[in-house]
mmCIF file of C-alpha atoms and ligand atoms in Angstrom:
data_model
loop_
_atom_site.group_PDB
_atom_site.id
_atom_site.type_symbol
_atom_site.label_atom_id
_atom_site.label_comp_id
_atom_site.label_asym_id
_atom_site.label_seq_id
_atom_site.Cartn_x
_atom_site.Cartn_y
_atom_site.Cartn_z
ATOM 1 C CA UNK A 1 49.631 -42.383 -13.683
ATOM 2 C CA UNK A 2 48.555 -42.702 -10.054
ATOM 3 C CA UNK A 3 45.953 -45.099 -8.754
ATOM 4 C CA UNK A 4 42.889 -42.967 -7.983
ATOM 5 C CA UNK A 5 41.491 -43.563 -4.487
ATOM 6 C CA UNK A 6 37.760 -43.705 -5.163
ATOM 7 C CA UNK A 7 36.095 -42.186 -2.084
ATOM 8 C CA UNK A 8 32.599 -42.634 -3.531
ATOM 9 C CA UNK A 9 33.071 -46.367 -4.013
ATOM 10 C CA UNK A 10 34.685 -46.888 -0.600
ATOM 11 C CA UNK A 11 31.939 -44.822 1.056
ATOM 12 C CA UNK A 12 29.244 -46.873 -0.687
ATOM 13 C CA UNK A 13 30.791 -50.141 0.548
ATOM 14 C CA UNK A 14 30.962 -48.805 4.100
ATOM 15 C CA UNK A 15 27.379 -47.514 3.896
ATOM 16 C CA UNK A 16 26.159 -50.979 2.872
ATOM 17 C CA UNK A 17 27.859 -52.374 5.968
ATOM 18 C CA UNK A 18 26.312 -49.618 8.127
ATOM 19 C CA UNK A 19 22.866 -50.419 6.696
ATOM 20 C CA UNK A 20 23.267 -54.093 7.677
ATOM 21 C CA UNK A 21 24.411 -53.192 11.203
ATOM 22 C CA UNK A 22 21.488 -50.763 11.600
ATOM 23 C CA UNK A 23 19.104 -53.538 10.531
ATOM 24 C CA UNK A 24 20.591 -55.867 13.142
ATOM 25 C CA UNK A 25 19.871 -53.255 15.839
ATOM 26 C CA UNK A 26 16.313 -52.862 14.571
ATOM 27 C CA UNK A 27 15.744 -56.612 14.896
ATOM 28 C CA UNK A 28 16.552 -56.128 18.582
ATOM 29 C CA UNK A 29 13.994 -53.323 18.799
ATOM 30 C CA UNK A 30 16.648 -50.576 18.853
ATOM 31 C CA UNK A 31 16.359 -47.712 16.381
ATOM 32 C CA UNK A 32 19.798 -46.044 15.925
ATOM 33 C CA UNK A 33 19.090 -42.301 16.041
ATOM 34 C CA UNK A 34 21.120 -39.212 15.230
ATOM 35 C CA UNK A 35 19.984 -35.731 16.175
ATOM 36 C CA UNK A 36 21.449 -32.813 14.238
ATOM 37 C CA UNK A 37 20.957 -29.309 15.617
ATOM 38 C CA UNK A 38 21.103 -26.322 13.288
ATOM 39 C CA UNK A 39 20.983 -22.788 14.641
ATOM 40 C CA UNK A 40 20.215 -19.986 12.198
ATOM 41 C CA UNK A 41 19.819 -19.690 8.437
ATOM 42 C CA UNK A 42 23.328 -20.282 7.064
ATOM 43 C CA UNK A 43 22.608 -21.716 3.597
ATOM 44 C CA UNK A 44 25.707 -23.905 3.413
ATOM 45 C CA UNK A 45 24.997 -25.315 6.898
ATOM 46 C CA UNK A 46 21.388 -26.048 5.896
ATOM 47 C CA UNK A 47 22.517 -28.001 2.879
ATOM 48 C CA UNK A 48 25.101 -29.977 4.948
ATOM 49 C CA UNK A 49 22.398 -30.808 7.506
ATOM 50 C CA UNK A 50 20.011 -31.920 4.749
ATOM 51 C CA UNK A 51 22.729 -34.103 3.206
ATOM 52 C CA UNK A 52 23.393 -35.754 6.593
ATOM 53 C CA UNK A 53 19.653 -36.274 7.174
ATOM 54 C CA UNK A 54 19.170 -37.854 3.739
ATOM 55 C CA UNK A 55 22.209 -40.156 4.093
ATOM 56 C CA UNK A 56 20.996 -41.371 7.491
ATOM 57 C CA UNK A 57 17.510 -42.151 6.231
ATOM 58 C CA UNK A 58 18.929 -44.003 3.206
ATOM 59 C CA UNK A 59 21.107 -46.148 5.441
ATOM 60 C CA UNK A 60 18.677 -47.198 8.143
ATOM 61 C CA UNK A 61 19.587 -44.562 10.724
ATOM 62 C CA UNK A 62 16.790 -42.471 12.162
ATOM 63 C CA UNK A 63 17.595 -38.777 11.818
ATOM 64 C CA UNK A 64 16.024 -35.942 13.770
ATOM 65 C CA UNK A 65 16.668 -32.391 12.597
ATOM 66 C CA UNK A 66 16.275 -29.662 15.181
ATOM 67 C CA UNK A 67 16.203 -26.221 13.584
ATOM 68 C CA UNK A 68 16.478 -23.263 15.946
ATOM 69 C CA UNK A 69 16.203 -19.577 15.011
ATOM 70 C CA UNK A 70 19.293 -17.343 14.614
ATOM 71 C CA UNK A 71 18.395 -15.443 17.805
ATOM 72 C CA UNK A 72 18.505 -18.580 19.994
ATOM 73 C CA UNK A 73 20.525 -17.758 23.115
ATOM 74 C CA UNK A 74 23.461 -19.851 24.287
ATOM 75 C CA UNK A 75 21.449 -20.810 27.358
ATOM 76 C CA UNK A 76 18.515 -22.038 25.230
ATOM 77 C CA UNK A 77 20.870 -24.102 23.079
ATOM 78 C CA UNK A 78 22.515 -25.628 26.160
ATOM 79 C CA UNK A 79 19.063 -26.571 27.483
ATOM 80 C CA UNK A 80 18.245 -28.241 24.160
ATOM 81 C CA UNK A 81 21.498 -30.233 24.322
ATOM 82 C CA UNK A 82 20.716 -31.208 27.895
ATOM 83 C CA UNK A 83 17.379 -32.619 26.759
ATOM 84 C CA UNK A 84 19.085 -34.633 24.008
ATOM 85 C CA UNK A 85 21.752 -35.873 26.448
ATOM 86 C CA UNK A 86 19.003 -37.189 28.745
ATOM 87 C CA UNK A 87 16.865 -38.709 25.996
ATOM 88 C CA UNK A 88 17.700 -42.429 25.755
ATOM 89 C CA UNK A 89 16.214 -42.659 22.264
ATOM 90 C CA UNK A 90 18.943 -40.314 20.922
ATOM 91 C CA UNK A 91 22.304 -42.011 20.316
ATOM 92 C CA UNK A 92 24.255 -39.287 18.553
ATOM 93 C CA UNK A 93 24.212 -35.500 18.813
ATOM 94 C CA UNK A 94 25.762 -33.196 16.241
ATOM 95 C CA UNK A 95 25.755 -29.420 16.472
ATOM 96 C CA UNK A 96 26.220 -27.983 12.991
ATOM 97 C CA UNK A 97 29.061 -25.452 12.931
ATOM 98 C CA UNK A 98 29.582 -22.570 12.607
ATOM 99 C CA UNK A 99 27.201 -21.295 15.286
ATOM 100 C CA UNK A 100 25.976 -17.664 15.285
ATOM 101 C CA UNK A 101 28.626 -15.299 16.682
ATOM 102 C CA UNK A 102 26.830 -14.672 20.007
ATOM 103 C CA UNK A 103 27.157 -18.373 20.944
ATOM 104 C CA UNK A 104 30.437 -19.813 22.232
ATOM 105 C CA UNK A 105 31.077 -23.016 20.252
ATOM 106 C CA UNK A 106 33.506 -24.437 22.841
ATOM 107 C CA UNK A 107 30.930 -24.132 25.633
ATOM 108 C CA UNK A 108 28.300 -25.782 23.448
ATOM 109 C CA UNK A 109 30.511 -28.657 22.244
ATOM 110 C CA UNK A 110 31.599 -29.357 25.831
ATOM 111 C CA UNK A 111 27.952 -29.686 26.871
ATOM 112 C CA UNK A 112 27.362 -32.698 24.599
ATOM 113 C CA UNK A 113 27.631 -35.966 26.485
ATOM 114 C CA UNK A 114 30.970 -37.529 25.383
ATOM 115 C CA UNK A 115 29.220 -40.848 24.648
ATOM 116 C CA UNK A 116 26.828 -39.123 22.213
ATOM 117 C CA UNK A 117 29.510 -36.905 20.653
ATOM 118 C CA UNK A 118 29.464 -38.296 17.091
ATOM 119 C CA UNK A 119 31.644 -35.448 15.774
ATOM 120 C CA UNK A 120 34.368 -36.400 18.276
ATOM 121 C CA UNK A 121 35.010 -32.754 19.183
ATOM 122 C CA UNK A 122 34.390 -33.037 22.956
ATOM 123 C CA UNK A 123 37.632 -32.522 24.963
ATOM 124 C CA UNK A 124 37.189 -35.997 26.484
ATOM 125 C CA UNK A 125 37.163 -37.582 23.026
ATOM 126 C CA UNK A 126 40.022 -35.394 21.792
ATOM 127 C CA UNK A 127 42.029 -36.445 24.867
ATOM 128 C CA UNK A 128 41.243 -40.116 24.257
ATOM 129 C CA UNK A 129 42.392 -39.740 20.659
ATOM 130 C CA UNK A 130 45.697 -38.239 21.745
ATOM 131 C CA UNK A 131 46.407 -41.169 24.088
ATOM 132 C CA UNK A 132 45.366 -43.748 21.485
ATOM 133 C CA UNK A 133 42.133 -44.812 23.238
ATOM 134 C CA UNK A 134 39.571 -43.136 21.014
ATOM 135 C CA UNK A 135 36.270 -44.613 19.967
ATOM 136 C CA UNK A 136 34.452 -41.488 18.756
ATOM 137 C CA UNK A 137 36.909 -39.936 16.306
ATOM 138 C CA UNK A 138 36.226 -36.796 14.205
ATOM 139 C CA UNK A 139 34.562 -37.900 10.965
ATOM 140 C CA UNK A 140 36.811 -36.360 8.304
ATOM 141 C CA UNK A 141 40.090 -37.691 9.792
ATOM 142 C CA UNK A 142 38.469 -41.094 10.300
ATOM 143 C CA UNK A 143 37.436 -41.081 6.625
ATOM 144 C CA UNK A 144 40.946 -40.044 5.552
ATOM 145 C CA UNK A 145 42.466 -42.981 7.432
ATOM 146 C CA UNK A 146 39.990 -45.342 5.733
ATOM 147 C CA UNK A 147 41.025 -43.986 2.324
ATOM 148 C CA UNK A 148 44.712 -44.505 3.115
ATOM 149 C CA UNK A 149 44.052 -48.038 4.399
ATOM 150 C CA UNK A 150 42.000 -48.886 1.301
ATOM 151 C CA UNK A 151 45.248 -48.879 -0.715
ATOM 152 C CA UNK A 152 46.751 -51.573 1.548
ATOM 153 C CA UNK A 153 50.001 -49.649 1.826
ATOM 154 C CA UNK A 154 51.964 -50.347 4.975
ATOM 155 C CA UNK A 155 51.641 -47.145 7.037
ATOM 156 C CA UNK A 156 54.096 -48.269 9.713
ATOM 157 C CA UNK A 157 57.435 -46.478 9.544
ATOM 158 C CA UNK A 158 56.361 -44.213 6.663
ATOM 159 C CA UNK A 159 57.067 -40.486 6.612
ATOM 160 C CA UNK A 160 53.635 -38.851 6.792
ATOM 161 C CA UNK A 161 53.209 -35.129 6.294
ATOM 162 C CA UNK A 162 49.996 -33.399 7.366
ATOM 163 C CA UNK A 163 49.749 -29.888 5.938
ATOM 164 C CA UNK A 164 47.358 -27.955 8.191
ATOM 165 C CA UNK A 165 46.897 -28.066 11.954
ATOM 166 C CA UNK A 166 43.196 -27.409 12.551
ATOM 167 C CA UNK A 167 41.464 -29.114 15.463
ATOM 168 C CA UNK A 168 38.911 -30.709 13.152
ATOM 169 C CA UNK A 169 41.213 -32.221 10.516
ATOM 170 C CA UNK A 170 44.971 -31.618 10.789
ATOM 171 C CA UNK A 171 45.632 -32.481 14.434
ATOM 172 C CA UNK A 172 43.317 -35.524 14.636
ATOM 173 C CA UNK A 173 44.604 -37.114 11.401
ATOM 174 C CA UNK A 174 48.176 -36.536 12.637
ATOM 175 C CA UNK A 175 47.254 -38.368 15.859
ATOM 176 C CA UNK A 176 45.633 -41.240 13.980
ATOM 177 C CA UNK A 177 48.733 -41.645 11.802
ATOM 178 C CA UNK A 178 51.007 -41.599 14.865
ATOM 179 C CA UNK A 179 48.964 -44.457 16.310
ATOM 180 C CA UNK A 180 49.408 -46.301 12.995
ATOM 181 C CA UNK A 181 53.168 -45.990 13.640
ATOM 182 C CA UNK A 182 53.884 -43.490 10.869
ATOM 183 C CA UNK A 183 56.557 -40.856 11.488
ATOM 184 C CA UNK A 184 54.411 -37.750 11.387
ATOM 185 C CA UNK A 185 55.276 -34.139 10.613
ATOM 186 C CA UNK A 186 52.674 -31.368 10.853
ATOM 187 C CA UNK A 187 53.227 -28.346 8.618
ATOM 188 C CA UNK A 188 51.370 -25.029 8.783
ATOM 189 C CA UNK A 189 51.572 -21.484 7.494
ATOM 190 C CA UNK A 190 54.778 -20.768 9.436
ATOM 191 C CA UNK A 191 56.623 -23.872 8.198
ATOM 192 C CA UNK A 192 59.764 -22.849 6.339
ATOM 193 C CA UNK A 193 60.992 -26.021 4.639
ATOM 194 C CA UNK A 194 57.784 -27.357 3.083
ATOM 195 C CA UNK A 195 59.567 -28.160 -0.219
ATOM 196 C CA UNK A 196 61.956 -30.578 1.517
ATOM 197 C CA UNK A 197 59.209 -32.074 3.636
ATOM 198 C CA UNK A 198 57.016 -32.753 0.600
ATOM 199 C CA UNK A 199 59.901 -34.213 -1.385
ATOM 200 C CA UNK A 200 60.651 -36.692 1.445
ATOM 201 C CA UNK A 201 57.110 -37.751 2.368
ATOM 202 C CA UNK A 202 55.540 -41.129 1.649
ATOM 203 C CA UNK A 203 52.077 -39.986 2.715
ATOM 204 C CA UNK A 204 50.822 -36.407 2.360
ATOM 205 C CA UNK A 205 47.492 -35.227 3.750
ATOM 206 C CA UNK A 206 46.715 -31.721 2.550
ATOM 207 C CA UNK A 207 44.181 -29.800 4.629
ATOM 208 C CA UNK A 208 45.136 -26.221 3.826
ATOM 209 C CA UNK A 209 42.053 -24.847 2.070
ATOM 210 C CA UNK A 210 43.869 -23.157 -0.820
ATOM 211 C CA UNK A 211 42.920 -24.175 -4.372
ATOM 212 C CA UNK A 212 45.757 -25.998 -6.158
ATOM 213 C CA UNK A 213 48.213 -25.315 -3.346
ATOM 214 C CA UNK A 214 50.170 -28.440 -4.355
ATOM 215 C CA UNK A 215 51.102 -28.539 -8.027
ATOM 216 C CA UNK A 216 54.176 -28.119 -10.194
ATOM 217 C CA UNK A 217 55.665 -25.864 -7.494
ATOM 218 C CA UNK A 218 56.773 -28.974 -5.568
ATOM 219 C CA UNK A 219 58.398 -32.311 -6.299
ATOM 220 C CA UNK A 220 56.998 -35.542 -4.900
ATOM 221 C CA UNK A 221 58.271 -39.016 -4.111
ATOM 222 C CA UNK A 222 57.321 -41.297 -6.991
ATOM 223 C CA UNK A 223 55.744 -43.918 -4.749
ATOM 224 C CA UNK A 224 53.948 -41.440 -2.472
ATOM 225 C CA UNK A 225 50.270 -41.225 -1.583
ATOM 226 C CA UNK A 226 48.349 -37.936 -1.438
ATOM 227 C CA UNK A 227 45.016 -37.334 0.257
ATOM 228 C CA UNK A 228 43.392 -34.062 -0.746
ATOM 229 C CA UNK A 229 41.057 -32.760 1.964
ATOM 230 C CA UNK A 230 40.592 -29.256 0.535
ATOM 231 C CA UNK A 231 37.155 -28.066 -0.497
ATOM 232 C CA UNK A 232 37.826 -24.912 -2.484
ATOM 233 C CA UNK A 233 36.123 -23.084 -5.309
ATOM 234 C CA UNK A 234 37.965 -21.923 -8.428
ATOM 235 C CA UNK A 235 35.913 -20.327 -11.219
ATOM 236 C CA UNK A 236 32.763 -21.638 -9.495
ATOM 237 C CA UNK A 237 34.103 -25.195 -9.625
ATOM 238 C CA UNK A 238 34.838 -27.379 -6.571
ATOM 239 C CA UNK A 239 38.566 -28.146 -6.479
ATOM 240 C CA UNK A 240 40.929 -29.496 -3.857
ATOM 241 C CA UNK A 241 44.277 -28.300 -2.512
ATOM 242 C CA UNK A 242 45.985 -30.448 -5.120
ATOM 243 C CA UNK A 243 46.356 -29.714 -8.825
ATOM 244 C CA UNK A 244 45.025 -33.175 -9.607
ATOM 245 C CA UNK A 245 45.900 -33.285 -13.326
ATOM 246 C CA UNK A 246 49.537 -32.455 -12.652
ATOM 247 C CA UNK A 247 50.137 -34.374 -9.420
ATOM 248 C CA UNK A 248 48.402 -37.596 -10.543
ATOM 249 C CA UNK A 249 51.302 -38.106 -12.978
ATOM 250 C CA UNK A 250 53.899 -37.755 -10.204
ATOM 251 C CA UNK A 251 52.692 -39.974 -7.326
ATOM 252 C CA UNK A 252 51.473 -43.537 -6.815
ATOM 253 C CA UNK A 253 48.088 -42.921 -5.119
ATOM 254 C CA UNK A 254 45.891 -39.837 -5.087
ATOM 255 C CA UNK A 255 42.382 -38.990 -3.842
ATOM 256 C CA UNK A 256 40.357 -36.639 -6.075
ATOM 257 C CA UNK A 257 38.111 -33.687 -5.224
ATOM 258 C CA UNK A 258 35.214 -34.183 -5.591
ATOM 259 C CA UNK A 259 34.851 -37.900 -4.941
ATOM 260 C CA UNK A 260 37.604 -38.430 -2.358
ATOM 261 C CA UNK A 261 37.373 -37.375 1.275
ATOM 262 C CA UNK A 262 33.958 -35.673 0.904
ATOM 263 C CA UNK A 263 31.795 -38.820 0.596
ATOM 264 C CA UNK A 264 33.654 -40.412 3.514
ATOM 265 C CA UNK A 265 32.820 -37.693 6.057
ATOM 266 C CA UNK A 266 29.053 -38.282 6.267
ATOM 267 C CA UNK A 267 29.661 -42.026 6.090
ATOM 268 C CA UNK A 268 31.880 -41.830 9.175
ATOM 269 C CA UNK A 269 29.206 -39.754 10.938
ATOM 270 C CA UNK A 270 26.797 -42.672 10.508
ATOM 271 C CA UNK A 271 29.435 -45.145 11.624
ATOM 272 C CA UNK A 272 30.065 -43.013 14.719
ATOM 273 C CA UNK A 273 26.324 -43.022 15.474
ATOM 274 C CA UNK A 274 26.438 -46.830 15.621
ATOM 275 C CA UNK A 275 29.658 -46.721 17.687
ATOM 276 C CA UNK A 276 27.968 -44.336 20.137
ATOM 277 C CA UNK A 277 24.915 -46.607 20.344
ATOM 278 C CA UNK A 278 27.148 -49.611 21.170
ATOM 279 C CA UNK A 279 28.827 -47.619 23.957
ATOM 280 C CA UNK A 280 25.421 -46.658 25.367
ATOM 281 C CA UNK A 281 24.187 -50.252 25.327
ATOM 282 C CA UNK A 282 27.330 -51.328 27.231
HETATM 283 P P1 NAP B 301 41.683 -24.246 8.618
HETATM 284 O O1 NAP B 301 41.195 -24.329 10.008
HETATM 285 O O2 NAP B 301 41.598 -22.959 7.869
HETATM 286 O O3 NAP B 301 43.211 -24.719 8.626
HETATM 287 C C1 NAP B 301 44.042 -24.549 7.513
HETATM 288 C C2 NAP B 301 45.433 -24.931 7.896
HETATM 289 O O4 NAP B 301 46.256 -24.735 6.760
HETATM 290 C C3 NAP B 301 46.006 -24.082 9.046
HETATM 291 O O5 NAP B 301 46.636 -24.914 9.997
HETATM 292 C C4 NAP B 301 47.011 -23.184 8.343
HETATM 293 O O6 NAP B 301 48.155 -22.865 9.116
HETATM 294 C C5 NAP B 301 47.437 -24.073 7.184
HETATM 295 N N1 NAP B 301 47.980 -23.269 6.102
HETATM 296 C C6 NAP B 301 47.453 -22.154 5.545
HETATM 297 N N2 NAP B 301 48.292 -21.662 4.597
HETATM 298 C C7 NAP B 301 49.368 -22.490 4.578
HETATM 299 C C8 NAP B 301 50.578 -22.491 3.841
HETATM 300 N N3 NAP B 301 50.846 -21.550 2.944
HETATM 301 N N4 NAP B 301 51.471 -23.478 4.071
HETATM 302 C C9 NAP B 301 51.206 -24.443 4.982
HETATM 303 N N5 NAP B 301 50.083 -24.479 5.725
HETATM 304 C C10 NAP B 301 49.167 -23.516 5.527
HETATM 305 O O7 NAP B 301 40.972 -25.312 7.675
HETATM 306 P P2 NAP B 301 40.301 -26.744 8.007
HETATM 307 O O8 NAP B 301 39.023 -26.528 8.706
HETATM 308 O O9 NAP B 301 41.307 -27.684 8.562
HETATM 309 O O10 NAP B 301 39.961 -27.195 6.525
HETATM 310 C C11 NAP B 301 40.965 -27.344 5.535
HETATM 311 C C12 NAP B 301 40.332 -27.649 4.185
HETATM 312 O O11 NAP B 301 39.666 -28.891 4.288
HETATM 313 C C13 NAP B 301 39.254 -26.630 3.756
HETATM 314 O O12 NAP B 301 39.296 -26.506 2.347
HETATM 315 C C14 NAP B 301 37.966 -27.299 4.170
HETATM 316 O O13 NAP B 301 36.861 -26.882 3.391
HETATM 317 C C15 NAP B 301 38.309 -28.748 3.910
HETATM 318 N N6 NAP B 301 37.491 -29.692 4.684
HETATM 319 C C16 NAP B 301 36.883 -30.690 4.006
HETATM 320 C C17 NAP B 301 36.107 -31.605 4.677
HETATM 321 C C18 NAP B 301 35.437 -32.701 3.915
HETATM 322 O O14 NAP B 301 34.605 -33.388 4.460
HETATM 323 N N7 NAP B 301 35.781 -32.923 2.656
HETATM 324 C C19 NAP B 301 35.958 -31.515 6.074
HETATM 325 C C20 NAP B 301 36.633 -30.515 6.758
HETATM 326 C C21 NAP B 301 37.404 -29.595 6.049
HETATM 327 P P3 NAP B 301 48.057 -21.962 10.471
HETATM 328 O O15 NAP B 301 47.554 -22.880 11.528
HETATM 329 O O16 NAP B 301 49.457 -21.532 10.698
HETATM 330 O O17 NAP B 301 47.114 -20.844 10.153
#
């Protein structure tokens, strides 16, 4: 049976470290602060924002929630971001996605100052990531890399397969793995030889968003490692892209859902807030 990569435990360890670093800043009279902006009444978004707020407060990071009504115009939102950009007491800015349909997300994300962009979605930060000079890296991919590293496997030279090419997970984790010297393949819905790719991969990161996409329909390398990023619901139960009970008997390392990537994402958001603060102090 595979070694289970315990995201909860790894996240807790990292959070303890974050708490200590936040305390060090406070001793210097600096209060690390994240501002999260929510537009509208999307229930799922509200609960994500509340979870981020709670995690920050528990770990010594000041959190400011800004809740704007659904009918906020793009211009009003841009003005709000401008205020946060110019406010020296705010170190990180996160705009909760998705935004209401009448607001262009790209325009909004580009308005955030790159040194306060704790989600790492600003084109400047995406560009830095692609040339291997990133400091503010999207939170989920950053958390995935931490999970892979927690196993102490040697990433260099390994065949890594990323299934999914979204801007928020697939592409950035592929970039991070390239910079770790893995040989990276990105698969997507038009890929025709997924069976062969899976059978030859040492590291598989699945970010497809289809419940139990990887199961007994594929064969896996015995010593491979699988990170399951999927957050899907099956019969009202949260499940990943991977049929955990089947695949855990076939590979060497596996991350579960829940309890794998999920707990790492908010943890990396807090780490990015401290990274942003350090950049601002410089
Ligand atoms: P997305 O934007 O919908 O991207 C899904 C990707 O999967 C696309 O690139 C798509 O290919 C590919 N795909 C779809 N069907 C496929 C198939 N049959 N074979 C191969 N590739 C296929 O999703 P996302 O935003 O990256 O999120 C992916 C999953 O991760 C979701 O379940 C999401 O909830 C979860 N997630 C979790 C966290 C966390 O913190 N735990 C954070 C972010 C996302 P095309 O590009 O060709 O369409």
